[in-house]
mmCIF file of C-alpha atoms in Angstrom:
data_model
loop_
_atom_site.group_PDB
_atom_site.id
_atom_site.type_symbol
_atom_site.label_atom_id
_atom_site.label_comp_id
_atom_site.label_asym_id
_atom_site.label_seq_id
_atom_site.Cartn_x
_atom_site.Cartn_y
_atom_site.Cartn_z
ATOM 1 C CA MET A 1 -22.417 -93.286 38.456
ATOM 2 C CA GLU A 2 -21.847 -91.092 35.383
ATOM 3 C CA LEU A 3 -19.003 -88.578 35.563
ATOM 4 C CA LYS A 4 -19.037 -85.535 33.292
ATOM 5 C CA LEU A 5 -15.914 -83.432 32.826
ATOM 6 C CA VAL A 6 -16.782 -80.050 31.373
ATOM 7 C CA MET A 7 -14.236 -77.608 29.958
ATOM 8 C CA ASN A 8 -15.596 -74.071 29.857
ATOM 9 C CA LYS A 9 -14.721 -71.393 27.329
ATOM 10 C CA ASP A 10 -12.211 -69.669 29.618
ATOM 11 C CA ALA A 11 -10.425 -72.952 30.254
ATOM 12 C CA VAL A 12 -10.194 -73.629 26.511
ATOM 13 C CA GLN A 13 -8.792 -70.150 25.897
ATOM 14 C CA GLY A 14 -6.360 -70.684 28.740
ATOM 15 C CA LYS A 15 -5.071 -73.855 27.112
ATOM 16 C CA VAL A 16 -4.774 -72.088 23.730
ATOM 17 C CA ASN A 17 -2.761 -69.305 25.375
ATOM 18 C CA GLU A 18 -0.583 -71.909 27.063
ATOM 19 C CA LEU A 19 0.225 -73.416 23.655
ATOM 20 C CA ILE A 20 1.214 -69.998 22.311
ATOM 21 C CA GLU A 21 3.200 -68.966 25.385
ATOM 22 C CA SER A 22 4.670 -72.202 26.800
ATOM 23 C CA LYS A 23 7.609 -73.868 25.046
ATOM 24 C CA ALA A 24 7.281 -76.881 27.354
ATOM 25 C CA GLN A 25 3.693 -77.406 26.180
ATOM 26 C CA ARG A 26 4.701 -76.982 22.527
ATOM 27 C CA ASP A 27 7.565 -79.460 22.923
ATOM 28 C CA GLU A 28 5.136 -81.987 24.391
ATOM 29 C CA LEU A 29 2.815 -81.742 21.366
ATOM 30 C CA ALA A 30 5.299 -81.057 18.540
ATOM 31 C CA GLY A 31 5.504 -84.736 17.620
ATOM 32 C CA ARG A 32 1.797 -84.982 16.707
ATOM 33 C CA VAL A 33 2.463 -83.985 13.086
ATOM 34 C CA GLY A 34 -0.474 -86.089 11.839
ATOM 35 C CA VAL A 35 -2.717 -83.213 12.943
ATOM 36 C CA LEU A 36 -1.508 -81.149 9.958
ATOM 37 C CA GLU A 37 -3.040 -83.507 7.390
ATOM 38 C CA LYS A 38 -6.260 -83.746 9.413
ATOM 39 C CA VAL A 39 -6.739 -79.996 9.192
ATOM 40 C CA LYS A 40 -5.672 -79.324 5.606
ATOM 41 C CA GLY A 41 -3.576 -80.809 2.801
ATOM 42 C CA LEU A 42 0.068 -79.861 3.342
ATOM 43 C CA LEU A 43 2.228 -79.415 0.241
ATOM 44 C CA LEU A 44 5.851 -80.436 0.852
ATOM 45 C CA LEU A 45 8.759 -80.281 -1.572
ATOM 46 C CA PRO A 46 8.879 -83.398 -3.785
ATOM 47 C CA ASN A 47 10.772 -86.381 -2.318
ATOM 48 C CA MET A 48 11.531 -84.278 0.777
ATOM 49 C CA GLU A 49 9.836 -83.973 4.157
ATOM 50 C CA PHE A 50 10.369 -80.217 4.113
ATOM 51 C CA ALA A 51 8.428 -77.086 3.141
ATOM 52 C CA THR A 52 9.539 -73.534 2.343
ATOM 53 C CA ASN A 53 8.385 -70.267 3.929
ATOM 54 C CA ARG A 54 6.050 -69.751 0.976
ATOM 55 C CA GLN A 55 4.471 -73.217 1.284
ATOM 56 C CA ILE A 56 3.927 -72.793 5.033
ATOM 57 C CA ALA A 57 2.407 -69.347 4.478
ATOM 58 C CA GLU A 58 0.012 -70.849 1.908
ATOM 59 C CA PHE A 59 -0.903 -73.659 4.318
ATOM 60 C CA TYR A 60 -1.703 -71.279 7.184
ATOM 61 C CA GLU A 61 -3.140 -68.645 4.805
ATOM 62 C CA VAL A 62 -0.938 -65.824 6.085
ATOM 63 C CA PRO A 63 1.685 -63.560 4.442
ATOM 64 C CA VAL A 64 5.195 -64.988 4.013
ATOM 65 C CA LYS A 65 6.497 -62.176 6.239
ATOM 66 C CA THR A 66 4.415 -63.538 9.127
ATOM 67 C CA ILE A 67 6.178 -66.915 8.917
ATOM 68 C CA GLN A 68 9.555 -65.179 8.713
ATOM 69 C CA LYS A 69 8.753 -63.152 11.844
ATOM 70 C CA ILE A 70 7.748 -66.301 13.753
ATOM 71 C CA TYR A 71 11.044 -67.892 12.717
ATOM 72 C CA THR A 72 13.061 -64.849 13.824
ATOM 73 C CA ARG A 73 11.357 -64.719 17.237
ATOM 74 C CA HIS A 74 11.676 -68.461 17.895
ATOM 75 C CA ILE A 75 14.839 -69.280 15.952
ATOM 76 C CA ALA A 76 16.402 -71.611 18.555
ATOM 77 C CA GLU A 77 13.159 -73.540 19.036
ATOM 78 C CA ILE A 78 12.535 -74.047 15.304
ATOM 79 C CA ARG A 79 16.132 -75.042 14.597
ATOM 80 C CA GLU A 80 15.784 -77.729 17.296
ATOM 81 C CA ASP A 81 12.911 -79.145 15.222
ATOM 82 C CA GLY A 82 15.257 -79.775 12.276
ATOM 83 C CA TYR A 83 15.089 -76.508 10.323
ATOM 84 C CA THR A 84 17.870 -76.276 7.734
ATOM 85 C CA THR A 85 18.897 -74.136 4.761
ATOM 86 C CA MET A 86 19.867 -74.790 1.158
ATOM 87 C CA THR A 87 20.256 -72.661 -1.936
ATOM 88 C CA GLY A 88 17.393 -72.869 -4.405
ATOM 89 C CA LYS A 89 19.942 -73.631 -7.108
ATOM 90 C CA MET A 90 21.253 -76.680 -5.217
ATOM 91 C CA LEU A 91 17.724 -77.861 -4.431
ATOM 92 C CA ALA A 92 16.777 -77.646 -8.118
ATOM 93 C CA GLU A 93 19.922 -79.570 -9.104
ATOM 94 C CA ASN A 94 19.128 -82.309 -6.579
ATOM 95 C CA LEU A 95 15.582 -82.668 -7.919
ATOM 96 C CA ALA A 96 16.760 -82.637 -11.535
ATOM 97 C CA THR A 97 19.247 -85.473 -10.906
ATOM 98 C CA ASP A 98 16.981 -87.519 -8.608
ATOM 99 C CA MET A 99 15.884 -90.552 -10.636
ATOM 100 C CA MET A 100 12.951 -91.145 -8.262
ATOM 101 C CA SER A 101 11.597 -87.606 -8.605
ATOM 102 C CA THR A 102 8.701 -86.876 -10.956
ATOM 103 C CA ALA A 103 8.992 -83.135 -10.386
ATOM 104 C CA LYS A 104 9.423 -80.783 -13.322
ATOM 105 C CA VAL A 105 12.047 -78.127 -12.598
ATOM 106 C CA THR A 106 12.062 -74.967 -14.737
ATOM 107 C CA ARG A 107 14.652 -72.245 -14.269
ATOM 108 C CA GLU A 108 12.965 -68.911 -14.871
ATOM 109 C CA LYS A 109 14.056 -65.303 -14.466
ATOM 110 C CA GLY A 110 14.371 -64.523 -10.769
ATOM 111 C CA HIS A 111 13.064 -67.875 -9.517
ATOM 112 C CA ILE A 112 12.831 -71.625 -10.058
ATOM 113 C CA LEU A 113 9.429 -73.201 -10.764
ATOM 114 C CA ILE A 114 8.867 -76.696 -9.333
ATOM 115 C CA GLU A 115 5.796 -78.593 -10.566
ATOM 116 C CA PHE A 116 4.677 -81.939 -9.111
ATOM 117 C CA ASP A 117 1.452 -83.822 -8.355
ATOM 118 C CA GLY A 118 -0.562 -81.155 -10.165
ATOM 119 C CA MET A 119 0.856 -78.486 -7.858
ATOM 120 C CA ALA A 120 3.460 -75.777 -8.385
ATOM 121 C CA THR A 121 5.690 -73.727 -6.121
ATOM 122 C CA GLN A 122 8.343 -71.089 -6.690
ATOM 123 C CA ILE A 123 11.709 -70.874 -4.942
ATOM 124 C CA PRO A 124 14.465 -68.257 -5.299
ATOM 125 C CA TYR A 125 17.970 -69.127 -6.516
ATOM 126 C CA SER A 126 19.378 -67.808 -3.227
ATOM 127 C CA THR A 127 19.414 -69.552 0.167
ATOM 128 C CA ILE A 128 16.026 -70.700 1.436
ATOM 129 C CA GLY A 129 14.849 -72.051 4.782
ATOM 130 C CA LEU A 130 13.478 -75.601 4.877
ATOM 131 C CA TYR A 131 11.080 -76.635 7.652
ATOM 132 C CA PRO A 132 10.237 -80.259 8.601
ATOM 133 C CA LYS A 133 6.699 -81.160 9.708
ATOM 134 C CA ARG A 134 7.585 -80.794 13.380
ATOM 135 C CA ALA A 135 8.641 -77.165 12.817
ATOM 136 C CA ILE A 136 5.543 -76.532 10.673
ATOM 137 C CA LEU A 137 3.322 -77.789 13.494
ATOM 138 C CA ARG A 138 5.186 -75.638 16.009
ATOM 139 C CA ILE A 139 4.547 -72.559 13.839
ATOM 140 C CA GLY A 140 0.840 -73.414 13.974
ATOM 141 C CA MET A 141 1.038 -73.373 17.766
ATOM 142 C CA LEU A 142 2.656 -69.918 17.642
ATOM 143 C CA LEU A 143 0.531 -68.156 14.998
ATOM 144 C CA ARG A 144 -2.191 -65.988 16.505
ATOM 145 C CA ASP A 145 -4.118 -64.642 13.510
ATOM 146 C CA SER A 146 -4.693 -67.696 11.324
ATOM 147 C CA GLU A 147 -7.913 -69.713 11.123
ATOM 148 C CA VAL A 148 -5.948 -72.772 9.989
ATOM 149 C CA ALA A 149 -3.549 -72.430 12.938
ATOM 150 C CA ARG A 150 -6.519 -72.111 15.301
ATOM 151 C CA GLU A 151 -7.932 -75.359 13.910
ATOM 152 C CA VAL A 152 -4.534 -77.033 14.330
ATOM 153 C CA ARG A 153 -4.484 -75.970 17.990
ATOM 154 C CA THR A 154 -8.068 -77.173 18.465
ATOM 155 C CA GLN A 155 -7.152 -80.609 17.090
ATOM 156 C CA LEU A 156 -4.097 -80.764 19.356
ATOM 157 C CA LEU A 157 -6.174 -79.799 22.392
ATOM 158 C CA ASN A 158 -8.831 -82.375 21.465
ATOM 159 C CA ILE A 159 -6.192 -85.107 21.431
ATOM 160 C CA GLU A 160 -4.702 -83.897 24.704
ATOM 161 C CA GLU A 161 -8.143 -83.526 26.313
ATOM 162 C CA LYS A 162 -9.203 -87.032 25.261
ATOM 163 C CA VAL A 163 -6.127 -88.564 26.882
ATOM 164 C CA SER A 164 -6.480 -86.277 29.900
ATOM 165 C CA LYS A 165 -10.169 -87.197 30.391
ATOM 166 C CA GLU A 166 -9.417 -90.915 30.268
ATOM 167 C CA VAL A 167 -6.729 -90.494 32.917
ATOM 168 C CA LYS A 168 -8.938 -88.243 35.078
ATOM 169 C CA VAL A 169 -11.896 -90.652 34.943
ATOM 170 C CA ALA A 170 -9.658 -93.575 35.927
ATOM 171 C CA GLU A 171 -8.210 -91.577 38.838
ATOM 172 C CA ILE A 172 -11.663 -90.435 40.024
ATOM 173 C CA ASN A 173 -12.969 -94.020 39.864
ATOM 174 C CA ASN A 174 -10.013 -95.246 41.931
ATOM 175 C CA GLU A 175 -10.633 -92.596 44.571
ATOM 176 C CA LEU A 176 -14.385 -93.348 44.676
ATOM 177 C CA GLU A 177 -13.706 -97.057 45.141
ATOM 178 C CA LEU A 178 -11.416 -96.320 48.074
ATOM 179 C CA GLN A 179 -14.002 -93.980 49.671
ATOM 180 C CA MET A 180 -16.764 -96.609 49.236
ATOM 181 C CA GLU A 181 -14.495 -99.287 50.683
ATOM 182 C CA LEU A 182 -13.846 -97.045 53.703
ATOM 183 C CA ALA A 183 -17.600 -96.393 54.141
ATOM 184 C CA ARG A 184 -18.350 -100.149 54.118
ATOM 185 C CA ALA A 185 -15.634 -100.799 56.705
ATOM 186 C CA LEU A 186 -17.022 -98.047 58.977
ATOM 187 C CA MET A 187 -20.607 -99.350 58.629
ATOM 188 C CA ASN A 188 -19.456 -102.868 59.531
ATOM 189 C CA GLY A 189 -17.444 -101.601 62.485
ATOM 190 C CA ASP A 190 -14.375 -103.364 61.120
ATOM 191 C CA VAL A 191 -11.521 -101.426 62.764
ATOM 192 C CA GLN A 192 -8.820 -103.460 60.998
ATOM 193 C CA ALA A 193 -10.404 -102.844 57.576
ATOM 194 C CA VAL A 194 -10.743 -99.095 58.332
ATOM 195 C CA ALA A 195 -7.029 -98.912 59.167
ATOM 196 C CA LEU A 196 -6.148 -100.851 56.001
ATOM 197 C CA VAL A 197 -8.269 -98.613 53.716
ATOM 198 C CA ASN A 198 -6.912 -95.457 55.373
ATOM 199 C CA ALA A 199 -3.407 -96.724 54.641
ATOM 200 C CA LYS A 200 -4.415 -97.238 50.977
ATOM 201 C CA ILE A 201 -5.842 -93.689 50.783
ATOM 202 C CA ILE A 202 -2.671 -92.202 52.291
ATOM 203 C CA GLU A 203 -0.540 -94.209 49.837
ATOM 204 C CA TYR A 204 -2.764 -93.041 46.936
ATOM 205 C CA LYS A 205 -2.414 -89.375 47.950
ATOM 206 C CA ASN A 206 1.334 -89.708 48.515
ATOM 207 C CA ARG A 207 1.633 -91.187 45.029
ATOM 208 C CA HIS A 208 -0.063 -88.087 43.597
ATOM 209 C CA ILE A 209 2.195 -85.805 45.614
ATOM 210 C CA ALA A 210 5.199 -87.702 44.241
ATOM 211 C CA LYS A 211 3.861 -87.227 40.695
ATOM 212 C CA VAL A 212 3.492 -83.477 41.217
ATOM 213 C CA GLU A 213 7.000 -83.252 42.673
ATOM 214 C CA ALA A 214 8.394 -85.305 39.778
ATOM 215 C CA LYS A 215 6.654 -83.007 37.285
ATOM 216 C CA LEU A 216 8.047 -79.959 39.084
ATOM 217 C CA ASN A 217 11.550 -81.445 38.948
ATOM 218 C CA GLU A 218 11.048 -82.248 35.266
ATOM 219 C CA VAL A 219 10.016 -78.653 34.494
ATOM 220 C CA THR A 220 12.970 -77.303 36.499
ATOM 221 C CA GLU A 221 15.396 -79.607 34.677
ATOM 222 C CA GLU A 222 13.836 -78.654 31.344
ATOM 223 C CA ARG A 223 14.210 -74.961 32.166
ATOM 224 C CA ASP A 224 17.869 -75.444 33.096
ATOM 225 C CA SER A 225 18.490 -77.591 30.021
ATOM 226 C CA LEU A 226 16.803 -75.039 27.790
ATOM 227 C CA GLY A 227 18.933 -72.280 29.298
ATOM 228 C CA GLU A 228 22.064 -74.313 28.559
ATOM 229 C CA LYS A 229 20.896 -75.013 24.998
ATOM 230 C CA VAL A 230 20.142 -71.359 24.328
ATOM 231 C CA SER A 231 23.537 -70.342 25.726
ATOM 232 C CA ALA A 232 25.279 -72.996 23.639
ATOM 233 C CA PHE A 233 23.314 -71.928 20.576
ATOM 234 C CA ILE A 234 24.187 -68.246 21.011
ATOM 235 C CA GLU A 235 27.847 -69.065 21.682
ATOM 236 C CA SER A 236 28.158 -71.578 18.811
ATOM 237 C CA ASP A 237 30.727 -71.098 16.057
ATOM 238 C CA GLU A 238 28.106 -71.358 13.321
ATOM 239 C CA VAL A 239 27.985 -68.389 10.944
ATOM 240 C CA TYR A 240 25.489 -67.255 8.313
ATOM 241 C CA THR A 241 25.518 -65.245 5.116
ATOM 242 C CA PHE A 242 23.743 -61.893 4.972
ATOM 243 C CA GLY A 243 21.127 -63.553 2.735
ATOM 244 C CA GLU A 244 20.344 -66.257 5.308
ATOM 245 C CA VAL A 245 19.890 -63.704 8.082
ATOM 246 C CA ALA A 246 17.958 -61.255 5.895
ATOM 247 C CA GLU A 247 15.459 -63.975 4.932
ATOM 248 C CA GLY A 248 14.192 -64.133 8.507
ATOM 249 C CA ILE A 249 13.880 -60.356 8.903
ATOM 250 C CA ASP A 250 10.774 -59.095 7.130
ATOM 251 C CA GLY A 251 11.837 -60.856 3.914
ATOM 252 C CA LEU A 252 14.754 -58.474 3.330
ATOM 253 C CA SER A 253 17.383 -59.106 0.675
ATOM 254 C CA ALA A 254 21.064 -59.410 1.616
ATOM 255 C CA GLN A 255 21.728 -56.004 0.067
ATOM 256 C CA ALA A 256 18.837 -54.370 1.945
ATOM 257 C CA LEU A 257 20.130 -55.762 5.252
ATOM 258 C CA ARG A 258 23.675 -54.515 4.561
ATOM 259 C CA GLU A 259 22.353 -51.064 3.645
ATOM 260 C CA PHE A 260 20.229 -50.961 6.819
ATOM 261 C CA LEU A 261 23.274 -51.816 8.949
ATOM 262 C CA GLN A 262 25.371 -49.190 7.160
ATOM 263 C CA VAL A 263 22.728 -46.469 7.537
ATOM 264 C CA HIS A 264 22.479 -47.168 11.281
ATOM 265 C CA GLY A 265 26.225 -47.147 11.909
ATOM 266 C CA VAL A 266 26.775 -50.874 12.363
ATOM 267 C CA LEU A 267 28.774 -51.666 9.202
ATOM 268 C CA GLY A 268 31.249 -49.497 7.355
ATOM 269 C CA HIS A 269 31.381 -49.089 3.576
ATOM 270 C CA LYS A 270 34.008 -51.287 1.952
ATOM 271 C CA SER A 271 36.571 -50.308 -0.642
ATOM 272 C CA ARG A 272 37.402 -52.500 -3.620
ATOM 273 C CA GLY A 273 38.979 -55.790 -2.601
ATOM 274 C CA GLU A 274 37.980 -55.256 1.027
ATOM 275 C CA VAL A 275 35.200 -56.792 3.143
ATOM 276 C CA TYR A 276 32.424 -55.243 5.235
ATOM 277 C CA ARG A 277 33.567 -54.570 8.798
ATOM 278 C CA PRO A 278 31.680 -53.478 11.943
ATOM 279 C CA ILE A 279 32.407 -49.954 13.121
ATOM 280 C CA GLY A 280 32.167 -47.933 16.328
ATOM 281 C CA LYS A 281 30.599 -49.609 19.339
ATOM 282 C CA TYR A 282 29.538 -52.601 17.212
ATOM 283 C CA LYS A 283 33.128 -53.804 16.740
ATOM 284 C CA GLY A 284 33.179 -55.695 20.015
ATOM 285 C CA LEU A 285 29.649 -57.114 20.098
ATOM 286 C CA GLY A 286 30.536 -60.368 18.341
ATOM 287 C CA TRP A 287 27.916 -59.947 15.623
ATOM 288 C CA PHE A 288 30.261 -60.599 12.717
ATOM 289 C CA SER A 289 33.041 -62.997 11.749
ATOM 290 C CA ILE A 290 35.458 -62.340 8.889
ATOM 291 C CA GLN A 291 36.570 -65.679 7.457
ATOM 292 C CA THR A 292 38.797 -66.859 4.619
ATOM 293 C CA ARG A 293 37.579 -69.972 2.847
ATOM 294 C CA VAL A 294 38.395 -72.059 -0.206
ATOM 295 C CA ALA A 295 35.785 -72.241 -2.978
ATOM 296 C CA LYS A 296 34.516 -75.820 -3.246
ATOM 297 C CA TRP A 297 34.723 -76.128 -7.015
ATOM 298 C CA SER A 298 37.472 -73.734 -8.104
ATOM 299 C CA GLY A 299 39.801 -74.037 -5.115
ATOM 300 C CA VAL A 300 40.198 -70.244 -5.064
ATOM 301 C CA MET A 301 40.546 -68.600 -1.641
ATOM 302 C CA PHE A 302 38.122 -65.813 -0.756
ATOM 303 C CA THR A 303 37.389 -63.679 2.314
ATOM 304 C CA ASN A 304 33.873 -62.683 3.390
ATOM 305 C CA THR A 305 32.084 -61.160 6.339
ATOM 306 C CA TYR A 306 29.587 -63.540 7.950
ATOM 307 C CA ILE A 307 27.058 -63.031 10.734
ATOM 308 C CA THR A 308 27.429 -65.072 13.931
ATOM 309 C CA THR A 309 24.575 -66.834 15.737
ATOM 310 C CA LYS A 310 24.651 -64.106 18.380
ATOM 311 C CA GLY A 311 24.589 -61.495 15.629
ATOM 312 C CA ARG A 312 21.685 -63.184 13.880
ATOM 313 C CA MET A 313 19.500 -62.936 16.953
ATOM 314 C CA GLU A 314 20.584 -59.476 18.087
ATOM 315 C CA ILE A 315 20.494 -57.911 14.611
ATOM 316 C CA ALA A 316 16.887 -59.114 14.242
ATOM 317 C CA GLU A 317 16.061 -57.473 17.592
ATOM 318 C CA PHE A 318 17.929 -54.315 16.583
ATOM 319 C CA TYR A 319 15.977 -54.158 13.314
ATOM 320 C CA LYS A 320 12.632 -54.535 15.136
ATOM 321 C CA LYS A 321 13.607 -51.844 17.635
ATOM 322 C CA VAL A 322 14.559 -49.378 14.879
ATOM 323 C CA GLN A 323 11.360 -50.129 12.937
ATOM 324 C CA ALA A 324 9.236 -49.548 16.053
ATOM 325 C CA GLN A 325 10.986 -46.237 16.755
ATOM 326 C CA GLU A 326 10.489 -45.057 13.173
ATOM 327 C CA MET A 327 6.786 -45.993 13.253
ATOM 328 C CA SER A 328 6.189 -44.101 16.505
ATOM 329 C CA ALA A 329 8.175 -41.032 15.397
#
C-alpha cells in the first residue's frame, strides 16, 4: 500500500510563518548551520567562525541596516547564539599577529581593509558585532524580504519535512498493522486475540497521548525558562558603550545616539570634565550606569557613562517609537 503525504501551499506558508514567529521552532533548527553553505557561499572573517553585520548583509543581499534592526529586535535570542563584540582595531591587531593567518590587513582612513582568499571586507576601527554561524542562520529565519533567507528557510523545512515524513510513515504503518491484526482476529472469531490486539491499540494511543503531554510540558518549561533568561538578561550588570548600542539602532554613530537622547530630554549636556547624565523622568529608569575604571595600558582612572542592558533594549524601542511618530506627523 503506497502512502503519499502531501503538503499544500498554505501548509508550507504556515511553516514559514512559524519559523519567523516562533522562537521555539528557531531554537530547534538553529544548529543546522550546514544549510548556509548549501544555499550560498558564506564569507567569514579569516581564522574565525564569525561574520560582521556587513558580511551577513552581503550574504542575505539586504542593507546593513536591516541586519542591525533584526539584531535590535531579537537581541537576547542572538546573544544566546554566541554573538560578541570587539573593536575593529583589536581584531586587526589579532589578525596581524596571528602566524596562521594569511589575511592582509591594511589600515585605511576611516576603516580597516581585510583581504583573504581572494575576498575583501571592510571593518570600522570602532566596536563591531561578531555573529557565529548559529546566529547567522537564525537571522535567515527572521528575515522576511530576502530571497536568500527564503531559500535558507526552504532548505530547513525540507530537512524537517524529510525527517517528519519518515516518522509519520512509520507511525501510519504501525497503526495499519494493528488494524489488520484486529481484522484477522475478528474474522477468525478469536476472542482472546481480539482482546490482545485491542490492548495493543489502547497502549499505542496512550503512548501518543503521553508524547503530546510531554511536548506540552516541554513547551511550558521552555516558556518559563525563556522568561527567566530574559529577566536575568535585562537585570544583568553588563553595560555597553554608546557606540555598541548605536550600532544596533539604524547604524547610528555614538555621537548621533547621544545627540538624539539629548534632543529628546533623556541626557543632559555635560560640562568639561563631567560625564553625560540622565535628566528628568529618565533618571530613575535604570538606562545608564556611571562607572569609574582603570585604563588597561596606562593605569589612569577615568569615569564614563555606560548604557545598561535594560537601557539598550528600551532605548532602541524609544528610538523606534520616536521615528514612527515623526514619520506619521
